Structure formats: C-alpha cells, structure tokens
Short mmCIF file of C-alpha atoms and ligand atoms in Angstrom, two decimals:
data_model
loop_
_atom_site.label_atom_id
_atom_site.label_comp_id
_atom_site.label_asym_id
_atom_site.label_seq_id
_atom_site.Cartn_x
_atom_site.Cartn_y
_atom_site.Cartn_z
CA MET A 1 67.56 -4.63 -28.32
CA THR A 2 67.92 -2.97 -24.92
CA HIS A 3 70.22 -0.02 -24.39
CA HIS A 4 71.12 1.19 -20.96
CA SER A 5 72.62 4.53 -21.75
CA GLU A 6 70.45 6.47 -19.24
CA PRO A 7 68.62 5.32 -16.24
CA LEU A 8 65.02 4.91 -16.90
CA PRO A 9 62.76 7.54 -15.29
CA ASP A 10 61.32 6.13 -11.97
CA TRP A 11 57.74 6.13 -13.45
CA VAL A 12 58.59 3.76 -16.13
CA PRO A 13 58.95 0.39 -14.30
CA PRO A 14 55.79 0.75 -12.25
CA LEU A 15 53.96 1.71 -15.36
CA LEU A 16 55.00 -1.37 -17.20
CA ALA A 17 54.20 -3.57 -14.33
CA TRP A 18 50.85 -2.13 -13.90
CA PHE A 19 50.01 -2.55 -17.59
CA LYS A 20 51.07 -6.20 -17.42
CA ARG A 21 48.45 -6.88 -14.73
CA HIS A 22 45.73 -4.42 -15.43
CA GLN A 23 45.58 -3.92 -19.28
CA ARG A 24 42.15 -4.46 -20.81
CA ILE A 25 41.71 -7.28 -23.13
CA LEU A 26 40.98 -5.79 -26.47
CA PRO A 27 40.50 -7.72 -29.66
CA TRP A 28 43.31 -5.77 -31.53
CA ARG A 29 45.59 -6.26 -28.53
CA SER A 30 45.32 -9.97 -28.09
CA GLU A 31 46.12 -10.48 -31.86
CA PRO A 32 47.98 -7.42 -33.05
CA THR A 33 48.46 -8.22 -36.63
CA PRO A 34 49.42 -5.20 -38.79
CA TYR A 35 46.01 -5.21 -40.50
CA ARG A 36 44.15 -5.50 -37.19
CA VAL A 37 46.18 -2.70 -35.72
CA LEU A 38 45.82 -0.55 -38.76
CA VAL A 39 41.97 -0.86 -38.59
CA SER A 40 41.76 -0.36 -34.82
CA GLU A 41 43.95 2.77 -34.99
CA PHE A 42 41.72 4.36 -37.62
CA MET A 43 38.71 3.55 -35.56
CA LEU A 44 40.29 4.90 -32.32
CA GLN A 45 40.88 8.32 -33.89
CA GLN A 46 38.27 10.40 -32.10
CA THR A 47 36.46 7.39 -30.61
CA GLN A 48 36.68 5.63 -27.28
CA VAL A 49 37.77 2.07 -26.91
CA ALA A 50 34.52 0.71 -25.52
CA THR A 51 32.57 2.09 -28.54
CA VAL A 52 35.09 0.79 -31.05
CA ILE A 53 35.20 -2.87 -29.89
CA PRO A 54 31.88 -4.15 -31.38
CA TYR A 55 32.46 -2.16 -34.67
CA PHE A 56 35.96 -3.63 -34.82
CA GLU A 57 34.74 -7.20 -34.48
CA ARG A 58 32.04 -6.72 -37.10
CA PHE A 59 34.40 -5.06 -39.41
CA MET A 60 36.92 -7.91 -39.23
CA ARG A 61 34.09 -10.43 -39.96
CA ALA A 62 33.14 -8.41 -43.02
CA PHE A 63 36.70 -7.75 -44.21
CA PRO A 64 38.96 -10.28 -42.70
CA THR A 65 42.10 -9.18 -44.70
CA LEU A 66 43.63 -6.07 -46.13
CA ALA A 67 42.95 -7.47 -49.67
CA ASP A 68 39.19 -7.86 -48.72
CA LEU A 69 39.10 -4.35 -47.60
CA ALA A 70 40.75 -3.03 -50.71
CA ALA A 71 38.41 -4.91 -52.95
CA ALA A 72 35.25 -4.07 -51.15
CA ASP A 73 32.62 -1.56 -52.39
CA GLN A 74 33.01 1.82 -50.65
CA ALA A 75 29.30 1.60 -49.74
CA ALA A 76 29.88 -1.75 -48.00
CA VAL A 77 32.71 -0.30 -45.99
CA LEU A 78 30.67 2.74 -44.98
CA LYS A 79 27.81 0.38 -44.02
CA GLN A 80 30.08 -1.38 -41.57
CA TRP A 81 31.20 1.99 -40.15
CA GLU A 82 27.63 3.27 -39.75
CA GLY A 83 27.16 4.79 -36.34
CA LEU A 84 30.87 5.18 -35.56
CA GLY A 85 30.98 8.67 -37.08
CA TYR A 86 33.73 10.64 -38.78
CA TYR A 87 33.18 8.74 -42.01
CA ALA A 88 36.05 10.28 -43.74
CA ARG A 89 38.14 7.90 -41.68
CA ALA A 90 36.36 4.92 -43.39
CA ARG A 91 37.04 6.28 -46.79
CA ARG A 92 40.61 7.01 -46.01
CA LEU A 93 41.21 3.54 -44.40
CA GLN A 94 39.96 1.93 -47.61
CA GLU A 95 42.16 4.21 -49.73
CA CYS A 96 44.99 3.23 -47.47
CA ALA A 97 44.23 -0.44 -47.94
CA ARG A 98 44.03 -0.03 -51.78
CA MET A 99 47.32 1.96 -51.91
CA ILE A 100 49.14 -0.72 -49.80
CA MET A 101 47.76 -3.46 -51.99
CA ALA A 102 48.95 -1.53 -55.11
CA GLN A 103 52.33 -1.36 -53.52
CA GLY A 104 52.64 -5.14 -52.97
CA GLY A 105 50.22 -5.62 -50.10
CA GLU A 106 52.62 -5.38 -47.07
CA ILE A 107 51.75 -2.73 -44.51
CA PRO A 108 54.95 -0.76 -43.96
CA ALA A 109 56.65 -0.99 -40.55
CA ASP A 110 58.52 2.28 -40.89
CA PRO A 111 56.60 5.31 -39.53
CA ALA A 112 57.87 7.57 -42.12
CA GLU A 113 56.42 5.34 -44.85
CA LEU A 114 53.21 4.86 -42.91
CA ALA A 115 52.72 8.60 -42.48
CA ARG A 116 52.72 8.97 -46.34
CA LEU A 117 49.53 6.85 -46.62
CA PRO A 118 46.04 8.49 -46.46
CA GLY A 119 44.63 9.06 -43.02
CA ILE A 120 47.83 8.31 -41.12
CA GLY A 121 49.39 10.99 -39.05
CA LEU A 122 52.49 10.88 -36.92
CA TYR A 123 50.54 9.45 -33.90
CA THR A 124 48.93 6.53 -35.89
CA ALA A 125 52.17 5.85 -37.69
CA ALA A 126 53.99 5.43 -34.30
CA ALA A 127 51.14 3.36 -32.94
CA ILE A 128 51.15 0.99 -35.80
CA ALA A 129 54.97 0.78 -36.02
CA SER A 130 55.18 -0.06 -32.32
CA ILE A 131 52.14 -2.11 -31.73
CA ALA A 132 52.29 -4.15 -34.94
CA PHE A 133 55.96 -4.34 -35.49
CA GLY A 134 57.58 -3.65 -32.19
CA ARG A 135 59.39 -0.57 -33.33
CA SER A 136 60.61 1.97 -30.90
CA PHE A 137 58.60 5.14 -31.75
CA PRO A 138 56.66 6.90 -29.08
CA VAL A 139 52.87 7.97 -29.47
CA VAL A 140 52.24 11.54 -28.47
CA ASP A 141 48.71 12.88 -28.29
CA GLY A 142 46.70 15.04 -25.89
CA ASN A 143 46.38 11.93 -23.36
CA VAL A 144 50.05 11.20 -23.36
CA LEU A 145 50.86 14.99 -22.92
CA ARG A 146 48.53 15.13 -19.92
CA VAL A 147 50.00 12.08 -18.12
CA ARG A 148 53.55 13.29 -18.74
CA ALA A 149 52.84 16.91 -17.75
CA ARG A 150 51.49 15.54 -14.45
CA LEU A 151 54.24 13.17 -13.75
CA LEU A 152 56.88 15.84 -14.17
CA ALA A 153 54.78 18.78 -12.93
CA ASP A 154 55.79 20.39 -16.36
CA PRO A 155 54.53 23.94 -16.15
CA ALA A 156 54.88 24.45 -19.91
CA ASP A 157 51.83 25.42 -21.94
CA GLN A 158 50.91 21.97 -23.41
CA SER A 159 49.06 23.46 -26.41
CA ARG A 160 52.27 24.94 -27.73
CA ALA A 161 53.18 23.62 -31.13
CA SER A 162 56.75 22.91 -30.07
CA ILE A 163 55.78 20.84 -26.97
CA LYS A 164 54.84 17.66 -29.01
CA ARG A 165 58.18 17.51 -30.69
CA GLN A 166 60.01 17.98 -27.38
CA VAL A 167 57.91 15.29 -25.64
CA TYR A 168 58.38 13.07 -28.67
CA ASN A 169 62.15 13.37 -28.33
CA ASP A 170 62.00 12.74 -24.52
CA LEU A 171 59.82 9.67 -24.94
CA LEU A 172 61.89 8.38 -27.82
CA ALA A 173 64.93 8.32 -25.46
CA ILE A 174 62.90 6.30 -23.09
CA ILE A 175 61.22 3.90 -25.49
CA ARG A 176 64.58 2.93 -27.04
CA GLN A 177 65.53 1.60 -23.68
CA VAL A 178 62.57 -0.53 -22.92
CA ASP A 179 62.22 -4.16 -23.98
CA ASP A 180 58.71 -3.88 -25.27
CA PRO A 181 58.05 -0.61 -27.14
CA SER A 182 54.44 -1.69 -27.90
CA ALA A 183 53.66 -2.23 -24.18
CA PHE A 184 55.21 1.06 -23.31
CA ASN A 185 53.03 3.02 -25.72
CA GLN A 186 49.92 1.04 -24.86
CA ALA A 187 50.69 1.39 -21.12
CA LEU A 188 50.77 5.19 -21.40
CA MET A 189 47.53 5.20 -23.37
CA GLU A 190 45.98 2.83 -20.98
CA ILE A 191 46.91 4.70 -17.81
CA SER A 192 45.62 7.91 -19.46
CA ALA A 193 42.28 6.27 -20.16
CA LEU A 194 41.78 4.25 -16.85
CA VAL A 195 43.63 6.17 -14.19
CA CYS A 196 45.10 9.51 -15.11
CA GLN A 197 41.83 10.84 -16.55
CA PRO A 198 41.50 14.47 -17.63
CA ARG A 199 39.20 15.77 -14.83
CA GLN A 200 39.27 13.27 -12.08
CA PRO A 201 42.57 11.41 -11.97
CA ARG A 202 42.40 8.40 -9.66
CA CYS A 203 45.70 9.30 -7.91
CA ALA A 204 44.94 7.19 -4.91
CA GLU A 205 44.98 4.07 -6.82
CA CYS A 206 47.69 5.13 -9.42
CA PRO A 207 50.72 2.90 -9.63
CA LEU A 208 52.73 6.03 -10.46
CA GLN A 209 51.82 8.16 -7.48
CA ASN A 210 55.15 7.79 -5.72
CA ALA A 211 56.90 9.09 -8.83
CA CYS A 212 54.29 11.65 -9.75
CA ARG A 213 55.35 15.32 -9.04
CA ALA A 214 51.95 16.84 -9.57
CA VAL A 215 50.64 14.66 -6.71
CA ALA A 216 53.59 15.62 -4.58
CA GLU A 217 52.54 19.21 -5.07
CA GLY A 218 48.93 18.14 -4.29
CA ALA A 219 47.79 19.56 -7.60
CA ALA A 220 47.22 16.79 -10.17
CA THR A 221 44.52 18.67 -12.06
CA ALA A 222 46.68 21.84 -12.28
CA TYR A 223 48.38 20.12 -15.11
CA PRO A 224 48.57 20.09 -18.09
CA ARG A 225 48.71 23.96 -18.18
CA ARG A 226 46.90 25.76 -20.93
CA PRO A 227 46.98 29.36 -21.89
CA GLN A 228 44.19 31.60 -20.68
CA THR A 229 42.21 31.83 -23.95
CA LYS A 230 39.07 33.26 -22.42
CA VAL A 231 38.17 36.46 -24.11
CA VAL A 232 37.19 39.08 -21.55
CA PRO A 233 34.20 41.11 -22.59
CA HIS A 234 34.71 44.88 -22.80
CA TYR A 235 31.84 47.23 -22.12
CA HIS A 236 31.39 50.92 -22.84
CA VAL A 237 29.43 52.66 -20.05
CA ALA A 238 28.50 56.23 -19.95
CA VAL A 239 27.51 58.15 -16.73
CA GLY A 240 26.11 61.69 -16.15
CA LEU A 241 27.32 64.29 -13.70
CA ILE A 242 24.16 66.14 -13.02
CA PHE A 243 24.73 69.21 -11.04
CA ASN A 244 21.98 71.18 -9.26
CA GLY A 245 23.86 74.27 -8.01
CA ASP A 246 26.73 72.73 -5.98
CA ARG A 247 24.98 69.47 -5.52
CA LEU A 248 25.39 66.28 -7.58
CA LEU A 249 22.97 63.60 -8.07
CA ILE A 250 23.89 60.10 -6.85
CA MET A 251 21.84 56.94 -6.83
CA GLN A 252 22.07 53.76 -4.98
CA ARG A 253 22.55 50.49 -7.02
CA SER A 254 19.89 47.85 -6.39
CA THR A 255 20.91 44.94 -4.17
CA GLU A 256 20.22 42.45 -7.00
CA GLN A 257 22.89 44.04 -9.07
CA MET A 258 26.62 43.40 -9.07
CA LEU A 259 28.09 45.97 -6.62
CA GLY A 260 24.58 46.17 -5.16
CA GLY A 261 24.01 48.83 -2.46
CA LEU A 262 26.97 50.89 -3.56
CA TRP A 263 26.30 54.42 -5.00
CA GLU A 264 26.91 55.63 -8.50
CA PHE A 265 25.93 58.27 -11.14
CA PRO A 266 22.97 57.62 -13.26
CA GLY A 267 24.09 55.99 -16.54
CA GLY A 268 24.59 52.58 -18.10
CA LYS A 269 25.93 50.57 -21.00
CA LEU A 270 26.04 52.16 -24.52
CA GLU A 271 23.69 50.46 -26.91
CA GLN A 272 24.78 49.50 -30.46
CA ASP A 273 25.61 52.62 -32.34
CA GLU A 274 24.97 54.96 -29.54
CA THR A 275 27.37 57.74 -28.69
CA PRO A 276 28.09 58.35 -25.02
CA VAL A 277 26.10 61.49 -25.05
CA GLN A 278 23.05 59.75 -26.41
CA ALA A 279 23.60 56.91 -23.93
CA VAL A 280 23.70 59.29 -20.94
CA GLU A 281 20.68 61.23 -22.05
CA ARG A 282 18.74 57.99 -22.52
CA GLU A 283 19.81 56.32 -19.33
CA VAL A 284 19.23 59.44 -17.14
CA LEU A 285 15.77 59.89 -18.62
CA GLU A 286 14.95 56.11 -17.94
CA GLU A 287 16.54 56.12 -14.50
CA THR A 288 15.23 59.48 -13.15
CA GLY A 289 12.65 60.98 -15.59
CA LEU A 290 14.97 63.88 -16.11
CA GLN A 291 15.55 65.28 -19.47
CA VAL A 292 19.19 66.36 -19.35
CA GLN A 293 21.61 67.65 -22.00
CA ALA A 294 24.90 65.85 -21.87
CA ALA A 295 28.09 67.43 -22.93
CA PRO A 296 30.85 65.24 -24.74
CA PRO A 297 32.80 63.15 -22.20
CA LEU A 298 35.07 65.10 -19.97
CA ALA A 299 36.92 61.95 -19.04
CA LEU A 300 37.34 58.27 -19.83
CA ILE A 301 37.81 55.85 -16.97
CA ARG A 302 39.09 52.37 -17.53
CA HIS A 303 38.54 49.70 -15.15
CA ALA A 304 38.94 45.92 -15.02
CA TYR A 305 36.64 43.57 -13.10
CA SER A 306 37.28 39.94 -12.80
CA HIS A 307 34.92 39.00 -15.62
CA PHE A 308 34.93 42.02 -17.88
CA ARG A 309 36.65 45.32 -18.59
CA MET A 310 34.84 48.57 -18.79
CA THR A 311 35.49 51.99 -20.25
CA MET A 312 33.43 54.62 -18.58
CA HIS A 313 32.63 57.86 -20.37
CA VAL A 314 31.89 60.69 -17.88
CA CYS A 315 29.57 63.29 -19.22
CA ARG A 316 28.63 66.56 -17.54
CA CYS A 317 24.89 67.11 -17.87
CA THR A 318 22.81 70.37 -17.79
CA LEU A 319 19.42 70.22 -16.18
CA PRO A 320 16.36 71.70 -17.77
CA ASP A 321 15.12 74.97 -16.32
CA THR A 322 12.44 73.43 -14.37
CA ILE A 323 13.43 70.29 -12.52
CA GLY A 324 10.67 67.78 -12.05
CA GLU A 325 10.65 65.17 -9.32
CA ILE A 326 13.00 62.38 -9.66
CA LEU A 327 11.09 59.30 -10.74
CA SER A 328 12.93 56.28 -9.34
CA ASP A 329 12.54 53.48 -6.83
CA ARG A 330 16.11 53.66 -6.08
CA PRO A 331 17.32 55.84 -3.25
CA HIS A 332 19.00 58.99 -4.56
CA HIS A 333 20.51 62.14 -3.11
CA TRP A 334 21.80 65.54 -4.20
CA VAL A 335 25.13 65.72 -2.43
CA LYS A 336 27.90 68.34 -2.00
CA ARG A 337 31.37 67.35 -2.81
CA GLU A 338 32.41 66.94 0.68
CA GLU A 339 29.41 64.67 1.44
CA LEU A 340 30.61 62.09 -1.27
CA ASN A 341 32.85 60.40 1.26
CA ALA A 342 29.91 59.40 3.36
CA PHE A 343 28.58 57.01 0.56
CA PRO A 344 30.37 53.91 -0.49
CA PHE A 345 31.11 53.97 -4.28
CA PRO A 346 32.64 51.34 -6.62
CA THR A 347 36.44 51.75 -7.30
CA ALA A 348 35.75 53.05 -10.84
CA ASN A 349 33.91 56.00 -9.30
CA HIS A 350 36.80 56.74 -7.08
CA LYS A 351 38.78 57.19 -10.21
CA ILE A 352 36.36 59.80 -11.22
CA PHE A 353 36.57 61.60 -8.05
CA ALA A 354 40.27 61.88 -8.47
CA LEU A 355 40.08 63.65 -11.83
CA PRO A 356 40.95 67.35 -11.95
CA ALA A 357 38.04 67.85 -14.35
CA PHE A 358 35.74 66.36 -11.71
CA VAL A 359 36.96 68.91 -9.13
CA GLU A 360 36.65 71.66 -11.55
CA ALA A 361 33.09 70.78 -12.50
CA PHE A 362 32.17 71.32 -8.76
CA ASN A 363 33.95 74.66 -8.59
CA HIS A 364 32.22 76.06 -11.59
CA ASP A 365 28.74 75.54 -10.15
FE1 LIG B 1 48.09 10.98 -12.97
FE2 LIG B 1 47.50 11.07 -10.35
FE3 LIG B 1 48.85 8.96 -11.43
FE4 LIG B 1 49.96 11.35 -11.19
S1 LIG B 1 49.36 10.11 -9.56
S2 LIG B 1 50.00 10.02 -12.92
S3 LIG B 1 48.31 12.70 -11.58
S4 LIG B 1 46.68 9.60 -11.78
#
C-alpha cells in the first residue's frame, strides 16, 4: 500500500532508480525466500558481500531448507561455515532454525517476533521482514547512518545511542510511503557499499549528488561526525632554575627536537615514581654535569600543545660550592634577567617569566 501523506525526500526517487539499474546480482537477492534471506543476513553480519557469496551457495547446497539446517549436526554446519569467521553466528543460525522448526517451521514476518530469535537483532529483523516479506521496516546500521548523515549534512554525533532510534523513525516514515520496502532498504545498503563508501565516497558518479547536502558543502567526508575520543597524553616535566649570582642558566634545544632551536631551562620528563626534585637533579646532571640541589617546586605551569598536555614543575636549584665546567654539546648561557628577552623561548617558559616567584628568585640572588 502506498501512502502519500508527506512528499518523499528528494534523494529517494534517484536512489530507487539507481538501484533498479545498478544493483549487483546476488544469489539471495534473485531468489529472496525467507530461508535464503535469513541465512544471507546471518552471513552478512560482519562480513562483506563478495566474501559471503561462495559460502552462501555452498551452504544452500548442503542445507537446502530450514528443516535440513535444523536437523544437521552442528559440526556439519560449522564445517560449511569454516573460513567465514565469527562462528557464534553459525551456531546461532542453527539454534534459530531449530527454534523456528519447533514453533511450526514458518519463519516469522514480524520484526518483533524475529528479534526474539537467537542471533537476530533489530537490524537483521528489519532486513528479513522487508526483503523476505516486503514489510515496511527500515534497516539502520553504521552504513545507513553514514549515507543519511551525508545526505542531510547532519552534524549530530552519529555514535550517540539515541541517533539510531531517531534515524529509524525518520526512515520508517519514508519506507511506509515507497512501493517496494525491500528495494528501499537494499538500495541504501547498496549505495553505501558501492558509492557512498566510508573513506572515499564516489560523489562524482553518485546518483544522489544533486540532493546531497554534504557535497553541496564540499565536505562529504566531514560526515558522519564522531566525538573526539582521542586521549591526549599528559606529561609531567620538571625544570631547574640554576642561579649563579644574578645569572641564570639557559640551554638551547637541539634542532631535532620539537621546538628545536628555542631556549629553555635544563630539565625533562619525570620518570616513573620520580619526584620533581629528583627529576630535576637527575636531568641537570645528565644535561650539564652539574650536581645541583633542587628545592621543591616554586610553581606549576600547565600548558597544552596540539598532541599532549604538560605540567611543568619549576624548581629552584642550588649550585655546589665549586662549579665545574658545563658538559654539554648544546649551546648554553648564563644570562641576567634583562637578557632573557634576547632569546626565543617556548610559550610555557614565558608563563614562568611572568611568575612573581620567578622575579623574586632573581632579586634574592
Ligand atoms: Fe555519499 Fe557523495 Fe553520494 Fe553524497 S554525493 S550520498 S556523500 S557518495
């Protein structure tokens, strides 16, 4: 039955027309009996169409009917599944067949009933109901979400739990208006597999490009949007303010390093279980050969770079009575406070310069 309560979205007619002409010939598509659709949908969970085809055909030869599958040895079923992976699917498919046989042998057409069977979630239930029985229930998976998010340039986070329900309802309103719900669902799946692919959508040859808002924005792959889940690493760094009279030791970063060529105070990342004081004393010794005594941090500086965040512990250091030569390949200087401006420093260091404790440290020496 066709309803015409609302106009169809402009992408639907070209999608259906494209599917009519360009759909792949698939064994379960050309003969969509409920049993064949059931088996194909189990095989297609987690596996691509091209991989599934030979397995499907072999499986159908081995178990031509639902009754054959239900009566088979589990080992024989697994043998036919061998190489397809995710073997729990094979076991559940057979459980499903046995349960249906126990209930009279008819595969249900109603998605709610289908979803009560082992291994059948909402997606598979809607796929079977629409493809095998022509019922108007939309399929919604990551592929459908991707195509729809692009068509509508929908900025919503597509991983949100509520989005599936919302998209399901939107597509339900559409699928109820089309003449062939099976073709509608399969067309969406087909275009997601052949044209609107995740990384490289073929927009130039896409039948929906005139209706596609993501393409109008010139940003097909900007959709679907996902949350930024990357965890930004956070490092603790300790640096030493080493005074010699009214002069402070600064060193140049090597050009191979990030911020190469800029100047800094000796120091580095805290190692596991190290305190800032221990880290400063170790780093200063490694970088300069000086055996200093560090005081507990006089300040904490927080700074975010593009790929990490850093907390810098700033420790004042006391030199030993006799200062040896500084053992380092890196250029270094003992500078007065007013000379600091002549050297380029990373932003985090400018935060140190602005600290009252830093200014005070100079005045005391
Ligand atoms: Fe996907 Fe591009 Fe087609 Fe839009 S035009 S539906 S982004 S392939």
